[in-house]
């Protein structure tokens, strides 16, 4: 069974998230998602709209997602890949090259981001509508 892993905040789930989850799952049989905790988001300089628990609940409802684990730090990926017997690591290509150190432990693939959507864009568009 080919196991795939990807990581992210997955706040305000949108088609860009669904596209990468769908494609990551299609490259294997089982998809683990490392979901950024609220504390880790602070480290990433991100403030999610939804709490970790809510973002986890939403992710677990997505047909492509088989398991959600907490992403608490930048340096847990090697341990996660080993512990979960991961064969393939997938991220959007805004991270191109950033996780190549994992190539010693599993396949690493960066997929093109979905153009025209992001959580930030959603926030800004909503703000402009309300205050336009
Ligand atoms: N993504 C995408 N297309 C978009 C928006 C996001 O393909 N239009 C992808 C990102 O490239 C990432 C995943 O969706 O692979 C999750 O995106 P975020 O929730 O923004 O995650 P990020 O803040 O990039 O955190 O350790 C890795 C980090 O946790 C990644």
PDB file of C-alpha atoms and ligand atoms in Angstrom:
ATOM      1  CA  UNK A   1       0.000   0.000   0.000  1.00  0.00           C
ATOM      2  CA  UNK A   2       1.577   3.266  -1.174  1.00  0.00           C
ATOM      3  CA  UNK A   3       1.299   5.877   1.605  1.00  0.00           C
ATOM      4  CA  UNK A   4       1.367   9.584   0.793  1.00  0.00           C
ATOM      5  CA  UNK A   5       1.799  12.558   3.135  1.00  0.00           C
ATOM      6  CA  UNK A   6       1.251  16.280   2.746  1.00  0.00           C
ATOM      7  CA  UNK A   7       1.214  19.190   5.199  1.00  0.00           C
ATOM      8  CA  UNK A   8      -0.584  22.485   5.576  1.00  0.00           C
ATOM      9  CA  UNK A   9      -2.907  24.821   7.435  1.00  0.00           C
ATOM     10  CA  UNK A  10      -5.936  24.064   5.214  1.00  0.00           C
ATOM     11  CA  UNK A  11      -7.893  27.032   6.571  1.00  0.00           C
ATOM     12  CA  UNK A  12     -11.188  28.017   4.871  1.00  0.00           C
ATOM     13  CA  UNK A  13     -10.945  24.925   2.634  1.00  0.00           C
ATOM     14  CA  UNK A  14     -11.083  25.870  -1.064  1.00  0.00           C
ATOM     15  CA  UNK A  15     -10.602  24.257  -4.460  1.00  0.00           C
ATOM     16  CA  UNK A  16      -6.822  24.751  -4.317  1.00  0.00           C
ATOM     17  CA  UNK A  17      -6.694  22.552  -1.226  1.00  0.00           C
ATOM     18  CA  UNK A  18      -9.081  19.999  -2.734  1.00  0.00           C
ATOM     19  CA  UNK A  19      -7.001  19.814  -5.923  1.00  0.00           C
ATOM     20  CA  UNK A  20      -3.770  18.992  -4.109  1.00  0.00           C
ATOM     21  CA  UNK A  21      -5.476  16.515  -1.781  1.00  0.00           C
ATOM     22  CA  UNK A  22      -7.143  14.798  -4.737  1.00  0.00           C
ATOM     23  CA  UNK A  23      -3.900  14.622  -6.710  1.00  0.00           C
ATOM     24  CA  UNK A  24      -1.820  13.498  -3.733  1.00  0.00           C
ATOM     25  CA  UNK A  25      -4.272  10.684  -2.997  1.00  0.00           C
ATOM     26  CA  UNK A  26      -4.334   9.673  -6.666  1.00  0.00           C
ATOM     27  CA  UNK A  27      -0.568   9.061  -6.464  1.00  0.00           C
ATOM     28  CA  UNK A  28      -0.983   6.373  -3.798  1.00  0.00           C
ATOM     29  CA  UNK A  29      -3.548   4.464  -1.752  1.00  0.00           C
ATOM     30  CA  UNK A  30      -3.540   6.212   1.615  1.00  0.00           C
ATOM     31  CA  UNK A  31      -3.159   9.930   2.339  1.00  0.00           C
ATOM     32  CA  UNK A  32      -1.920  11.305   5.657  1.00  0.00           C
ATOM     33  CA  UNK A  33      -2.275  15.055   6.200  1.00  0.00           C
ATOM     34  CA  UNK A  34       0.006  16.843   8.672  1.00  0.00           C
ATOM     35  CA  UNK A  35      -2.291  19.651   9.807  1.00  0.00           C
ATOM     36  CA  UNK A  36      -0.624  22.741  11.283  1.00  0.00           C
ATOM     37  CA  UNK A  37      -1.647  23.268  14.904  1.00  0.00           C
ATOM     38  CA  UNK A  38      -2.662  26.760  16.034  1.00  0.00           C
ATOM     39  CA  UNK A  39       0.673  27.133  17.871  1.00  0.00           C
ATOM     40  CA  UNK A  40       2.632  26.087  14.781  1.00  0.00           C
ATOM     41  CA  UNK A  41       0.627  28.508  12.665  1.00  0.00           C
ATOM     42  CA  UNK A  42       1.823  31.269  14.966  1.00  0.00           C
ATOM     43  CA  UNK A  43       5.384  30.115  14.223  1.00  0.00           C
ATOM     44  CA  UNK A  44       4.526  30.244  10.516  1.00  0.00           C
ATOM     45  CA  UNK A  45       3.161  33.774  11.004  1.00  0.00           C
ATOM     46  CA  UNK A  46      -0.308  32.570  10.027  1.00  0.00           C
ATOM     47  CA  UNK A  47      -3.549  33.208  11.891  1.00  0.00           C
ATOM     48  CA  UNK A  48      -6.153  30.667  10.793  1.00  0.00           C
ATOM     49  CA  UNK A  49      -9.831  31.579  10.915  1.00  0.00           C
ATOM     50  CA  UNK A  50     -10.757  28.056  12.149  1.00  0.00           C
ATOM     51  CA  UNK A  51      -9.187  26.316  15.146  1.00  0.00           C
ATOM     52  CA  UNK A  52      -7.111  23.167  14.666  1.00  0.00           C
ATOM     53  CA  UNK A  53     -10.035  20.997  15.838  1.00  0.00           C
ATOM     54  CA  UNK A  54     -12.425  22.507  13.289  1.00  0.00           C
ATOM     55  CA  UNK A  55      -9.858  22.369  10.464  1.00  0.00           C
ATOM     56  CA  UNK A  56      -9.199  18.717  11.378  1.00  0.00           C
ATOM     57  CA  UNK A  57     -12.922  17.909  11.414  1.00  0.00           C
ATOM     58  CA  UNK A  58     -13.366  19.452   7.950  1.00  0.00           C
ATOM     59  CA  UNK A  59     -10.301  17.669   6.521  1.00  0.00           C
ATOM     60  CA  UNK A  60     -11.461  14.291   7.864  1.00  0.00           C
ATOM     61  CA  UNK A  61     -14.731  14.772   5.947  1.00  0.00           C
ATOM     62  CA  UNK A  62     -12.858  15.000   2.630  1.00  0.00           C
ATOM     63  CA  UNK A  63     -12.943  11.708   0.707  1.00  0.00           C
ATOM     64  CA  UNK A  64      -9.233  11.909  -0.263  1.00  0.00           C
ATOM     65  CA  UNK A  65      -8.005  12.189   3.336  1.00  0.00           C
ATOM     66  CA  UNK A  66      -7.401   8.974   5.278  1.00  0.00           C
ATOM     67  CA  UNK A  67      -5.676  10.309   8.380  1.00  0.00           C
ATOM     68  CA  UNK A  68      -4.898  13.680   9.940  1.00  0.00           C
ATOM     69  CA  UNK A  69      -1.933  14.165  12.286  1.00  0.00           C
ATOM     70  CA  UNK A  70      -0.842  17.393  14.019  1.00  0.00           C
ATOM     71  CA  UNK A  71       2.006  19.376  12.492  1.00  0.00           C
ATOM     72  CA  UNK A  72       3.669  21.022  15.484  1.00  0.00           C
ATOM     73  CA  UNK A  73       7.115  21.926  14.164  1.00  0.00           C
ATOM     74  CA  UNK A  74       9.268  22.315  11.041  1.00  0.00           C
ATOM     75  CA  UNK A  75      11.439  19.351  11.956  1.00  0.00           C
ATOM     76  CA  UNK A  76       8.978  16.513  12.463  1.00  0.00           C
ATOM     77  CA  UNK A  77       8.739  15.452   8.811  1.00  0.00           C
ATOM     78  CA  UNK A  78      11.569  12.873   8.819  1.00  0.00           C
ATOM     79  CA  UNK A  79      10.124  11.259  11.941  1.00  0.00           C
ATOM     80  CA  UNK A  80       6.613  11.323  10.450  1.00  0.00           C
ATOM     81  CA  UNK A  81       7.810   9.707   7.205  1.00  0.00           C
ATOM     82  CA  UNK A  82       9.507   6.926   9.165  1.00  0.00           C
ATOM     83  CA  UNK A  83       6.790   6.427  11.775  1.00  0.00           C
ATOM     84  CA  UNK A  84       3.964   6.307   9.212  1.00  0.00           C
ATOM     85  CA  UNK A  85       5.942   4.299   6.617  1.00  0.00           C
ATOM     86  CA  UNK A  86       5.418   7.045   4.053  1.00  0.00           C
ATOM     87  CA  UNK A  87       6.455   6.350   0.429  1.00  0.00           C
ATOM     88  CA  UNK A  88       5.678   9.755  -1.094  1.00  0.00           C
ATOM     89  CA  UNK A  89       5.737  13.357   0.162  1.00  0.00           C
ATOM     90  CA  UNK A  90       3.669  15.870  -1.840  1.00  0.00           C
ATOM     91  CA  UNK A  91       3.496  19.675  -1.532  1.00  0.00           C
ATOM     92  CA  UNK A  92       2.415  22.560  -3.724  1.00  0.00           C
ATOM     93  CA  UNK A  93       5.262  24.008  -5.786  1.00  0.00           C
ATOM     94  CA  UNK A  94       5.346  27.226  -3.749  1.00  0.00           C
ATOM     95  CA  UNK A  95       7.519  24.933  -1.595  1.00  0.00           C
ATOM     96  CA  UNK A  96       9.617  23.719  -4.558  1.00  0.00           C
ATOM     97  CA  UNK A  97      12.953  22.404  -3.260  1.00  0.00           C
ATOM     98  CA  UNK A  98      12.283  23.268   0.377  1.00  0.00           C
ATOM     99  CA  UNK A  99      11.769  19.653   1.458  1.00  0.00           C
ATOM    100  CA  UNK A 100      14.309  17.884  -0.782  1.00  0.00           C
ATOM    101  CA  UNK A 101      16.087  16.642   2.365  1.00  0.00           C
ATOM    102  CA  UNK A 102      13.237  14.092   2.576  1.00  0.00           C
ATOM    103  CA  UNK A 103      14.450  12.434  -0.661  1.00  0.00           C
ATOM    104  CA  UNK A 104      16.666  10.214   1.520  1.00  0.00           C
ATOM    105  CA  UNK A 105      13.536   8.735   3.076  1.00  0.00           C
ATOM    106  CA  UNK A 106      10.777   8.874   0.441  1.00  0.00           C
ATOM    107  CA  UNK A 107       9.798  10.201  -2.981  1.00  0.00           C
ATOM    108  CA  UNK A 108       9.303  14.005  -3.009  1.00  0.00           C
ATOM    109  CA  UNK A 109       6.899  15.635  -5.501  1.00  0.00           C
ATOM    110  CA  UNK A 110       5.894  19.291  -5.781  1.00  0.00           C
ATOM    111  CA  UNK A 111       2.634  19.880  -7.658  1.00  0.00           C
ATOM    112  CA  UNK A 112       1.601  23.117  -9.406  1.00  0.00           C
ATOM    113  CA  UNK A 113      -0.547  25.331  -7.194  1.00  0.00           C
ATOM    114  CA  UNK A 114      -4.123  26.041  -8.274  1.00  0.00           C
ATOM    115  CA  UNK A 115      -4.079  29.511  -9.785  1.00  0.00           C
ATOM    116  CA  UNK A 116      -6.445  32.242  -8.587  1.00  0.00           C
ATOM    117  CA  UNK A 117      -7.397  30.995  -5.137  1.00  0.00           C
ATOM    118  CA  UNK A 118      -5.907  31.259  -1.660  1.00  0.00           C
ATOM    119  CA  UNK A 119      -7.178  31.755   1.868  1.00  0.00           C
ATOM    120  CA  UNK A 120      -5.715  35.274   1.807  1.00  0.00           C
ATOM    121  CA  UNK A 121      -7.584  36.067  -1.423  1.00  0.00           C
ATOM    122  CA  UNK A 122     -10.845  34.848   0.113  1.00  0.00           C
ATOM    123  CA  UNK A 123     -10.307  37.054   3.174  1.00  0.00           C
ATOM    124  CA  UNK A 124      -9.425  40.103   1.061  1.00  0.00           C
ATOM    125  CA  UNK A 125     -12.308  39.626  -1.385  1.00  0.00           C
ATOM    126  CA  UNK A 126     -14.797  39.282   1.478  1.00  0.00           C
ATOM    127  CA  UNK A 127     -13.382  42.379   3.146  1.00  0.00           C
ATOM    128  CA  UNK A 128     -13.650  44.411  -0.064  1.00  0.00           C
ATOM    129  CA  UNK A 129     -17.230  43.235  -0.675  1.00  0.00           C
ATOM    130  CA  UNK A 130     -18.253  44.284   2.829  1.00  0.00           C
ATOM    131  CA  UNK A 131     -16.302  47.528   2.711  1.00  0.00           C
ATOM    132  CA  UNK A 132     -16.239  48.205  -1.033  1.00  0.00           C
TER     133      UNK A 132
HETATM  134  N1  LIG B   1      -2.220  25.009  -2.356  1.00  0.00           N
HETATM  135  C1  LIG B   1      -2.373  24.841  -3.726  1.00  0.00           C
HETATM  136  N2  LIG B   1      -3.013  25.784  -4.441  1.00  0.00           N
HETATM  137  C2  LIG B   1      -3.511  26.894  -3.833  1.00  0.00           C
HETATM  138  C3  LIG B   1      -3.378  27.060  -2.441  1.00  0.00           C
HETATM  139  C4  LIG B   1      -2.716  26.093  -1.709  1.00  0.00           C
HETATM  140  O1  LIG B   1      -1.917  23.823  -4.295  1.00  0.00           O
HETATM  141  N3  LIG B   1      -4.144  27.828  -4.591  1.00  0.00           N
HETATM  142  C5  LIG B   1      -1.499  23.959  -1.610  1.00  0.00           C
HETATM  143  C6  LIG B   1      -0.221  24.477  -0.966  1.00  0.00           C
HETATM  144  O2  LIG B   1       0.838  24.513  -1.924  1.00  0.00           O
HETATM  145  C7  LIG B   1       0.023  23.435   0.126  1.00  0.00           C
HETATM  146  C8  LIG B   1      -1.410  23.028   0.511  1.00  0.00           C
HETATM  147  O3  LIG B   1      -2.286  23.494  -0.533  1.00  0.00           O
HETATM  148  O4  LIG B   1       0.704  22.293  -0.425  1.00  0.00           O
HETATM  149  C9  LIG B   1      -1.845  23.653   1.821  1.00  0.00           C
HETATM  150  O5  LIG B   1      -1.692  25.052   1.701  1.00  0.00           O
HETATM  151  P1  LIG B   1      -1.670  25.930   3.072  1.00  0.00           P
HETATM  152  O6  LIG B   1      -2.783  25.501   3.937  1.00  0.00           O
HETATM  153  O7  LIG B   1      -1.482  27.354   2.689  1.00  0.00           O
HETATM  154  O8  LIG B   1      -0.332  25.354   3.758  1.00  0.00           O
HETATM  155  P2  LIG B   1       1.030  26.143   4.035  1.00  0.00           P
HETATM  156  O9  LIG B   1       0.770  27.353   4.838  1.00  0.00           O
HETATM  157  O10 LIG B   1       1.741  26.237   2.742  1.00  0.00           O
HETATM  158  O11 LIG B   1       1.776  25.121   5.055  1.00  0.00           O
HETATM  159  O12 LIG B   1       5.173  22.232   6.587  1.00  0.00           O
HETATM  160  C10 LIG B   1       4.464  22.722   5.452  1.00  0.00           C
HETATM  161  C11 LIG B   1       3.491  23.788   5.850  1.00  0.00           C
HETATM  162  O13 LIG B   1       2.637  23.351   6.894  1.00  0.00           O
HETATM  163  C12 LIG B   1       2.664  24.160   4.632  1.00  0.00           C
END
